[in-house]
Short mmCIF file of C-alpha atoms and ligand atoms in Angstrom, two decimals:
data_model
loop_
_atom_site.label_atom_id
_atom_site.label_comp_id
_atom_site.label_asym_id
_atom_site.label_seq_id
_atom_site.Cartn_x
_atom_site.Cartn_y
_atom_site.Cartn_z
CA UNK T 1 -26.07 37.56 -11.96
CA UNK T 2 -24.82 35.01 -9.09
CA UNK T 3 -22.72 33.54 -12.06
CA UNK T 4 -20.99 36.78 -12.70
CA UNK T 5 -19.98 37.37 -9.05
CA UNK T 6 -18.11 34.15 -9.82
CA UNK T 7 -17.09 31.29 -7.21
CA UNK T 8 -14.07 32.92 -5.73
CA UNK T 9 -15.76 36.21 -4.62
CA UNK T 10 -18.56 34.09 -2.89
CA UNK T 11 -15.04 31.73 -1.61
CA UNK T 12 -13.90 34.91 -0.38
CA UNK T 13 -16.57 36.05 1.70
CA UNK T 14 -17.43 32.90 3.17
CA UNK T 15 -15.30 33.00 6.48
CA UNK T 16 -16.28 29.03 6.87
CA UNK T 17 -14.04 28.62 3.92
CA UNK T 18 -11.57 30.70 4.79
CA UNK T 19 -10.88 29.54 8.11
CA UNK T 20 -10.40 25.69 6.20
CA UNK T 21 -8.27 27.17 3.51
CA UNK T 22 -5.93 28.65 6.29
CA UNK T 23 -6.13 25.63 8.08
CA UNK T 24 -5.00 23.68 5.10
CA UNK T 25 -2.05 25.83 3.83
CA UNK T 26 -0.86 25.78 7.71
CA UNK T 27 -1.40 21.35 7.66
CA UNK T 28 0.38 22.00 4.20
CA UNK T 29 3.93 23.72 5.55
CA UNK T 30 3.46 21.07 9.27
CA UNK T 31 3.55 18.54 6.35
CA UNK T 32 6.76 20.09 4.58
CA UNK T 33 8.36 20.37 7.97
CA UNK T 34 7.64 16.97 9.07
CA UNK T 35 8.74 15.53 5.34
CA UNK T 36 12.10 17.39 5.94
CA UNK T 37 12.57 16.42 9.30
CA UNK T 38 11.54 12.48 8.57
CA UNK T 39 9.26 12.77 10.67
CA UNK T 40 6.69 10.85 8.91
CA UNK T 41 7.11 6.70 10.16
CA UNK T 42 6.01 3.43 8.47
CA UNK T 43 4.03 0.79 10.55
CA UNK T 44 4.55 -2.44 9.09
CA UNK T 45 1.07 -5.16 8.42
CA UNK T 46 1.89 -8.84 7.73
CA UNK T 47 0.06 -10.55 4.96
CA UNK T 48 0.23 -14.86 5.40
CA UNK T 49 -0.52 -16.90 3.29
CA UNK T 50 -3.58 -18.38 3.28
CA UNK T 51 -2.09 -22.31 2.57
CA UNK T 52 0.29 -22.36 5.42
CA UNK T 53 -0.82 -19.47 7.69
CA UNK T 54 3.05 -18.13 7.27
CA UNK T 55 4.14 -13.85 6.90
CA UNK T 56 4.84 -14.13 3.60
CA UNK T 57 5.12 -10.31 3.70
CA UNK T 58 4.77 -7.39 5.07
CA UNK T 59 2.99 -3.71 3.99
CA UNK T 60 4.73 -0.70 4.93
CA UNK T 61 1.96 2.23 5.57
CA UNK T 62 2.92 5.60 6.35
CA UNK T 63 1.79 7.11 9.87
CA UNK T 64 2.12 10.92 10.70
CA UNK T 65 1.63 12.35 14.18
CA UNK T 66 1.43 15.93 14.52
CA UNK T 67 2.91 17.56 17.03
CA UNK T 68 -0.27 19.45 18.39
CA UNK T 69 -2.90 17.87 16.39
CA UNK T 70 -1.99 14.20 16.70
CA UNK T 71 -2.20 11.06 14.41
CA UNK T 72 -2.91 12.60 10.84
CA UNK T 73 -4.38 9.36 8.84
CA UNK T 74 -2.70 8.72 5.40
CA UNK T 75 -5.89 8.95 3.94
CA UNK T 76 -5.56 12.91 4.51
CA UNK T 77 -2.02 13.77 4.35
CA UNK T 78 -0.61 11.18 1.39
CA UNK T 79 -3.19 13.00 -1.15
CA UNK T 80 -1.96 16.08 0.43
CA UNK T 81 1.70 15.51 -0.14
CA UNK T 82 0.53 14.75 -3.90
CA UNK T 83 -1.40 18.21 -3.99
CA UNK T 84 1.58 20.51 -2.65
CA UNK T 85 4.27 18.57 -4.90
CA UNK T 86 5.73 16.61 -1.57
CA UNK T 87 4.76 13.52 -2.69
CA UNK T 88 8.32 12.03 -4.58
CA UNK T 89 10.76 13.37 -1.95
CA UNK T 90 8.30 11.85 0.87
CA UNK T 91 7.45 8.65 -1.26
CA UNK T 92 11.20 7.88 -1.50
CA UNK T 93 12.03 8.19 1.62
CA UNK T 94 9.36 5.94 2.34
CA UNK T 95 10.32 3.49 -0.31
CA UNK T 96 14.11 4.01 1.60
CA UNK T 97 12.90 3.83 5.17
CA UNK T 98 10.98 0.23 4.09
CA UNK T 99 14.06 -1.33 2.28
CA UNK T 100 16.48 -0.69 4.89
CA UNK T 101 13.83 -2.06 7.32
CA UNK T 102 13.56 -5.31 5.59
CA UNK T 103 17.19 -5.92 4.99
CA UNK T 104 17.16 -6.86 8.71
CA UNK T 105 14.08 -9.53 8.28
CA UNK T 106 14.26 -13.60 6.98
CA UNK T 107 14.89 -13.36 3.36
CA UNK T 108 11.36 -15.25 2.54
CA UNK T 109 9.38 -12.01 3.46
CA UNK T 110 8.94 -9.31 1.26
CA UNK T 111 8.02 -5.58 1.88
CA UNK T 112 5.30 -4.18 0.24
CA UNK T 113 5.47 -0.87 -0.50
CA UNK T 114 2.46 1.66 -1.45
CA UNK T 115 3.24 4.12 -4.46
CA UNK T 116 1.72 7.27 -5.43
CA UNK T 117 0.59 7.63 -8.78
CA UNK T 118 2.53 10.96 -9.18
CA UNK T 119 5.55 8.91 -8.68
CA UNK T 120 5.10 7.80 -12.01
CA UNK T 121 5.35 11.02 -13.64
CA UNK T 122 8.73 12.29 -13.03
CA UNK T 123 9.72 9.00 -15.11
CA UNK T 124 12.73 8.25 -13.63
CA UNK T 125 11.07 6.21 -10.79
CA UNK T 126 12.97 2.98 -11.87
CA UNK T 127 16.22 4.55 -11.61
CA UNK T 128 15.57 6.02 -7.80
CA UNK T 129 14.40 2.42 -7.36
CA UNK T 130 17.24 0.86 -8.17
CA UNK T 131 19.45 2.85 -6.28
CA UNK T 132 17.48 2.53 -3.24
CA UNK T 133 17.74 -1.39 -3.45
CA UNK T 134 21.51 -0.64 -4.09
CA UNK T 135 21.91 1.78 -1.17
CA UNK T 136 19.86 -0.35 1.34
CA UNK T 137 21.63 -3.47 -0.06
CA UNK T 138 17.72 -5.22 -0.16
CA UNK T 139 17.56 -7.89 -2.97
CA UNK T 140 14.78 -6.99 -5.80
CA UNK T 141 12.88 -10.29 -5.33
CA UNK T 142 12.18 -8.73 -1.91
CA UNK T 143 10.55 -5.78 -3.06
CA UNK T 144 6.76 -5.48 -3.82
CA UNK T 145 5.35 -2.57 -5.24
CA UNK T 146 1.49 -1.52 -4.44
CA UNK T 147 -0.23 0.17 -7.05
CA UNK T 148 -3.43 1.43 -7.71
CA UNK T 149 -6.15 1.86 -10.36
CA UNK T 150 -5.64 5.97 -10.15
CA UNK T 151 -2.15 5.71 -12.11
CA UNK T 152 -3.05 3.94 -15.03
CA UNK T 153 -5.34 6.55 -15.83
CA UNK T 154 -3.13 9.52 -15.92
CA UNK T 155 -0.28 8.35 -18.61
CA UNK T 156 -0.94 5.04 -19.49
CA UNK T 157 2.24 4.54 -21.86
CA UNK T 158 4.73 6.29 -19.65
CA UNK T 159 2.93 3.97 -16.73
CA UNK T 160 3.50 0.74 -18.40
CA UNK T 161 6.89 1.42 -19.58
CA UNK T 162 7.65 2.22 -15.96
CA UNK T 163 6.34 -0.86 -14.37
CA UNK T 164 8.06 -2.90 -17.29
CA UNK T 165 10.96 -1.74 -16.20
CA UNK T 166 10.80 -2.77 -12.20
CA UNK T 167 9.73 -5.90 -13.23
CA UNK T 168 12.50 -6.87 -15.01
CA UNK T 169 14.20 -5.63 -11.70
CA UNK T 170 12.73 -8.59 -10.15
CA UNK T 171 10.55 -6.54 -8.40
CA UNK T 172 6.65 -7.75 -7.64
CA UNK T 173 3.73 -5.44 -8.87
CA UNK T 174 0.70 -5.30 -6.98
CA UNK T 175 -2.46 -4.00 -8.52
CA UNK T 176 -3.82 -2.34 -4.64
CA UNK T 177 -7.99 -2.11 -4.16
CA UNK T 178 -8.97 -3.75 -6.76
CA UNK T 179 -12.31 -3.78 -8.17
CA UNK T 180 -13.21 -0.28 -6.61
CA UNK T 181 -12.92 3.08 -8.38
CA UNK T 182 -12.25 3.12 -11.63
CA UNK T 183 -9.99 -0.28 -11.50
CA UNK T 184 -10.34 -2.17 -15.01
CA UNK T 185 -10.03 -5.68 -16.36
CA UNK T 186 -7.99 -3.89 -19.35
CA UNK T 187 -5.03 -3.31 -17.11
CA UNK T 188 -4.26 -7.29 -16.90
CA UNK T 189 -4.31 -7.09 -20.52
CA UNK T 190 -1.50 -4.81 -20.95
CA UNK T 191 0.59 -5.72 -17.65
CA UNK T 192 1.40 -9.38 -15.54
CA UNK T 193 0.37 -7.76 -12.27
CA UNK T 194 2.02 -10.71 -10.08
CA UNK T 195 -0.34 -9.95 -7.35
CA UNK T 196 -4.11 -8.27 -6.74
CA UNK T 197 -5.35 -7.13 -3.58
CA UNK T 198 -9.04 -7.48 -3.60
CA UNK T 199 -11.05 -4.35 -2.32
CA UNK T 200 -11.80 -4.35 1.61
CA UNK T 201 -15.19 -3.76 0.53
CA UNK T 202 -15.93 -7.24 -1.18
CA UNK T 203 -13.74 -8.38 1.91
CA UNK T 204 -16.52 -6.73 4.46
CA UNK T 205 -19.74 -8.78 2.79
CA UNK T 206 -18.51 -11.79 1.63
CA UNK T 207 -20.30 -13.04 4.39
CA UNK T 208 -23.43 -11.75 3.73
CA UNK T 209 -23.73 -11.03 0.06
CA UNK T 210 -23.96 -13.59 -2.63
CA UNK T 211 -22.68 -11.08 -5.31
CA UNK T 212 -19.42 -10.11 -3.25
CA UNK T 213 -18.78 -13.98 -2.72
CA UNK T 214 -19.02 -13.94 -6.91
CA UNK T 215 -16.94 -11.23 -7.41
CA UNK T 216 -14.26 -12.88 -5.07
CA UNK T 217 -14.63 -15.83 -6.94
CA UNK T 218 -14.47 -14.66 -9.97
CA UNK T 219 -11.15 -12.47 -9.09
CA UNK T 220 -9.78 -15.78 -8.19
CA UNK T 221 -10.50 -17.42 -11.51
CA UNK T 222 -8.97 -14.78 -13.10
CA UNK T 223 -5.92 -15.26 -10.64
CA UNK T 224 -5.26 -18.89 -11.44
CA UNK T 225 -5.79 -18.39 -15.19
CA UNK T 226 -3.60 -15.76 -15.01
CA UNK T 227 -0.71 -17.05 -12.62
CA UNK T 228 -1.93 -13.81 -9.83
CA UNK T 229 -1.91 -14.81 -6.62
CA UNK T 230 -4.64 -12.92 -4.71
CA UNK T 231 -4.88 -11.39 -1.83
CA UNK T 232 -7.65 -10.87 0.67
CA UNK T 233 -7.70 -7.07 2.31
CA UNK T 234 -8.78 -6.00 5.70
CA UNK T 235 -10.43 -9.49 6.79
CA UNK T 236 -11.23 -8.89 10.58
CA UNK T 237 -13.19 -12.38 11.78
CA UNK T 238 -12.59 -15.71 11.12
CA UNK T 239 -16.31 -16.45 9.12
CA UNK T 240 -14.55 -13.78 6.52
CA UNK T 241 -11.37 -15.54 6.62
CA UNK T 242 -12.89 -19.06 6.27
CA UNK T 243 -15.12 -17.41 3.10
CA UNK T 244 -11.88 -16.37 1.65
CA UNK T 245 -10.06 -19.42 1.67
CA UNK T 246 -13.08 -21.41 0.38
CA UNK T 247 -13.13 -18.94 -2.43
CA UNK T 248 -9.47 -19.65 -3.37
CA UNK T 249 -7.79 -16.56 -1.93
CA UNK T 250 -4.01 -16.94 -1.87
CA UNK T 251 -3.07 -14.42 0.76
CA UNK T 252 -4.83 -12.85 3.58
CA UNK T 253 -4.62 -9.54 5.14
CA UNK T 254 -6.17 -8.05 8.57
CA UNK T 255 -7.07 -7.35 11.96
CA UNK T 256 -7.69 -10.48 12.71
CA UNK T 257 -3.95 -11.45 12.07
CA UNK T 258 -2.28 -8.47 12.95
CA UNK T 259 -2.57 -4.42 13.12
CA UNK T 260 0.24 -2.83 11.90
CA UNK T 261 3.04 -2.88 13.75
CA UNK T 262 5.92 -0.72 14.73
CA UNK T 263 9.19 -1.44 13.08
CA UNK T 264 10.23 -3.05 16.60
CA UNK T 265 7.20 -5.03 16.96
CA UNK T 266 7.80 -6.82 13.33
CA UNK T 267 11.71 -6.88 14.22
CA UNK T 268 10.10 -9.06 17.46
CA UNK T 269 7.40 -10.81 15.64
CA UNK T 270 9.80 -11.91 12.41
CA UNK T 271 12.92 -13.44 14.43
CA UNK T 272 10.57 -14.90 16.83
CA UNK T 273 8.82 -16.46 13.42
CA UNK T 274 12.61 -17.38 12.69
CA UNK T 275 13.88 -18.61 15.70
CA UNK T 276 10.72 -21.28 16.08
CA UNK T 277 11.41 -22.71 12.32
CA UNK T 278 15.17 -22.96 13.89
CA UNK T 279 13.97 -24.62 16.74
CA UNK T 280 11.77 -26.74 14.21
CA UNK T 281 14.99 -27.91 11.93
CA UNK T 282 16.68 -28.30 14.70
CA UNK T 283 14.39 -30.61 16.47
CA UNK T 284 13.95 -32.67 13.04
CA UNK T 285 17.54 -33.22 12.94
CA UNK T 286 18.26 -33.78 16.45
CA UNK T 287 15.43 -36.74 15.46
CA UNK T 288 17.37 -37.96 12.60
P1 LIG A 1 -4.12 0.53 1.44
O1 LIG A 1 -2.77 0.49 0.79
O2 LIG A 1 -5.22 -0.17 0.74
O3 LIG A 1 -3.88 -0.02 2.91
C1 LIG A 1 -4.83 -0.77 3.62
C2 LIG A 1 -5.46 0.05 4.73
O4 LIG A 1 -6.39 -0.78 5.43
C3 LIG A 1 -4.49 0.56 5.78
O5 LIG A 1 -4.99 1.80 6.26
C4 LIG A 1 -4.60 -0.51 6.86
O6 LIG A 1 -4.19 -0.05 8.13
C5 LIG A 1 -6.08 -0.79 6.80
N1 LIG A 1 -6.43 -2.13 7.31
C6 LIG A 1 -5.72 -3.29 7.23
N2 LIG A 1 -6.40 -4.30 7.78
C7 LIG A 1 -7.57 -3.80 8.22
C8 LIG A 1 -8.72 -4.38 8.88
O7 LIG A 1 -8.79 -5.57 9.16
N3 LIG A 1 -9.74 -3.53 9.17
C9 LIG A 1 -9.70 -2.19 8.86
N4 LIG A 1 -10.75 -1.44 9.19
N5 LIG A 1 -8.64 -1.63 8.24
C10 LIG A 1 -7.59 -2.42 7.92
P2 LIG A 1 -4.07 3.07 6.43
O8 LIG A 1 -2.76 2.69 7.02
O9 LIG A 1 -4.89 4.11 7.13
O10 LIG A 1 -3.79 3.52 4.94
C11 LIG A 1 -4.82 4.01 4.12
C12 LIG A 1 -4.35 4.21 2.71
O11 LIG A 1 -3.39 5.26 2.64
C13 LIG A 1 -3.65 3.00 2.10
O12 LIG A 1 -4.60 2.06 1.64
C14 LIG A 1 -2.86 3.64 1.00
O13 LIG A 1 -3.68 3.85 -0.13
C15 LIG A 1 -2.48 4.97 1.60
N6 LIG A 1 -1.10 4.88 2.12
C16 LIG A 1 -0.66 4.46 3.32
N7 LIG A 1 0.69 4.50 3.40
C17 LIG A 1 1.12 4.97 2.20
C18 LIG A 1 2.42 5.26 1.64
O14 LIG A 1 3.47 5.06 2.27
N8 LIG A 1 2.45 5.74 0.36
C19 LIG A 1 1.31 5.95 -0.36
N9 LIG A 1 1.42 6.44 -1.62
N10 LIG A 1 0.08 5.69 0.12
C20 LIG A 1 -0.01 5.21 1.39
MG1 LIG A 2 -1.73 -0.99 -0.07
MG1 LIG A 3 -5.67 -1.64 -0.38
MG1 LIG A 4 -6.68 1.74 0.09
#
């Protein structure tokens, strides 16, 4: 009998539910709005590398504060924007807002940019990328691509086909999270990822657990037979950090380097980074 009411009637006279529905559709059009308006920013996280303590890039991530209800995490409004069909026009403006940031930084950084498995679908993705790069006048060899497990699940020949295609741009691929989810050793059978971000979870107890000092280990190996560098996520003291090297990690990533930064900030931080290597040449030669 409670089956034949259904769940919508129950949905329907459940004012709880209602009032988060409403709440959601009215997040939903803020979110249009604020998409239209640009009014969604990028924060930018340096990622060194782990042999000579150098930004050898930078991740653009996506910040949105609402005008009444404040900072909206990415966690919430990114799978949001994929729900309500947002997702493409916000993701390349993102992908536009992060090139034509990086133009403007030394040429040995990259820009790492986050991508929506949706963005895969439309399957024209190369082509908008390519014009971006062309637009924003960024060389590909300066873009990075993050991707995760999600969007090889979805079309998996359309997917590869797609990432073939940027990587012939020059572009980097970056298999994001890995080793969470439903992330599979399969995937470096079909594809060269050039990079993989190990999980922040492995990251948090390498410390402490003798199986997530194994599984970073063993992501490593895989690396180096592989030619993947790999990259450390969300490392916040220096007994993770010191773990991480010792397990081979190429890159590392995290509080304990940097928050993310406004696009001033990394403006500041990046010709400050340039300006002492200047100073550096110039003080070798003035030697010679
Ligand atoms: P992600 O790509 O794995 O990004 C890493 C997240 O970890 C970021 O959270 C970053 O701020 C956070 N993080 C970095 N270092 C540390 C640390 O030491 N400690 C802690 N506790 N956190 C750290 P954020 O910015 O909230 O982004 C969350 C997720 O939202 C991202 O995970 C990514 O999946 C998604 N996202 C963010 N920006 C974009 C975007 O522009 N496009 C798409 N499609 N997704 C995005
Ligand atoms: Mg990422
Ligand atoms: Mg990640
Ligand atoms: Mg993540």
């Amino acid at each position: 009998r409670a089956k034949e009411r259904g769940r919508g009637s129950v949905c329907c006279f459940d004012p709880e539910m209602d009032e988060a529905s409403r709440d959601r559709r009215t997040l939903e059009a803020d979110l249009r709005t604020a998409v239209a308006d640009g009014d969604i920013k990028l924060v930018y996280q340096p990622v060194l590398s782990a042999l000579t303590g150098e930004i050898t890039s930078v991740e653009a991530l996506a910040r949105w504060s609402h005008p009444k209800k404040g900072p909206i995490p990415p966690d919430v409004f990114i799978p949001l924007a994929e729900e309500c069909g947002l997702i493409r026009t916000l993701g390349e403006a993102l992908l536009r807002l992060a090139c034509s940031d990086a133009v403007w930084w030394p040429s040995s950084v990259r820009v790492a940019v986050n991508l929506s498995p949706l963005q895969f679908q439309s399957g024209d993705l190369s082509q908008t990328v390519e014009s971006v790069l062309q637009d924003t006048g960024l060389a590909a060899n300066r873009l990075q691509l993050e991707v995760t497990e999600g969007l090889v699940i979805r079309d998996v020949e359309r997917t590869f086909m797609e990432l073939e295609r940027l990587r012939a741009l020059g572009i980097q691929i970056l298999m994001d999270d890995f080793g969470v989810g439903y992330s599979s050793l399969s995937y470096f059978q079909r594809f060269p990822f050039d990079k993989v971000k190990i999980d922040k979870s492995f990251v948090d107890h390498i410390t402490t657990s003798r199986a997530s000092r194994a599984i970073v280990q063993a992501v490593v190996g895989l690396g180096e037979q592989l030619g993947m560098g790999i990259v450390a996520e969300g490392v916040e003291t220096e007994e993770q950090m010191h773990a991480l090297v010792a397990a081979g990690c190429t890159h590392l990533q995290g509080y304990l380097f940097s928050k993310p930064l406004t696009t001033i900030e990394m403006d500041e931080r990046l010709s400050a980074l340039h300006d002492a290597s200047l100073d550096g040449i110039r003080r070798i030669s003035a030697q010679a």
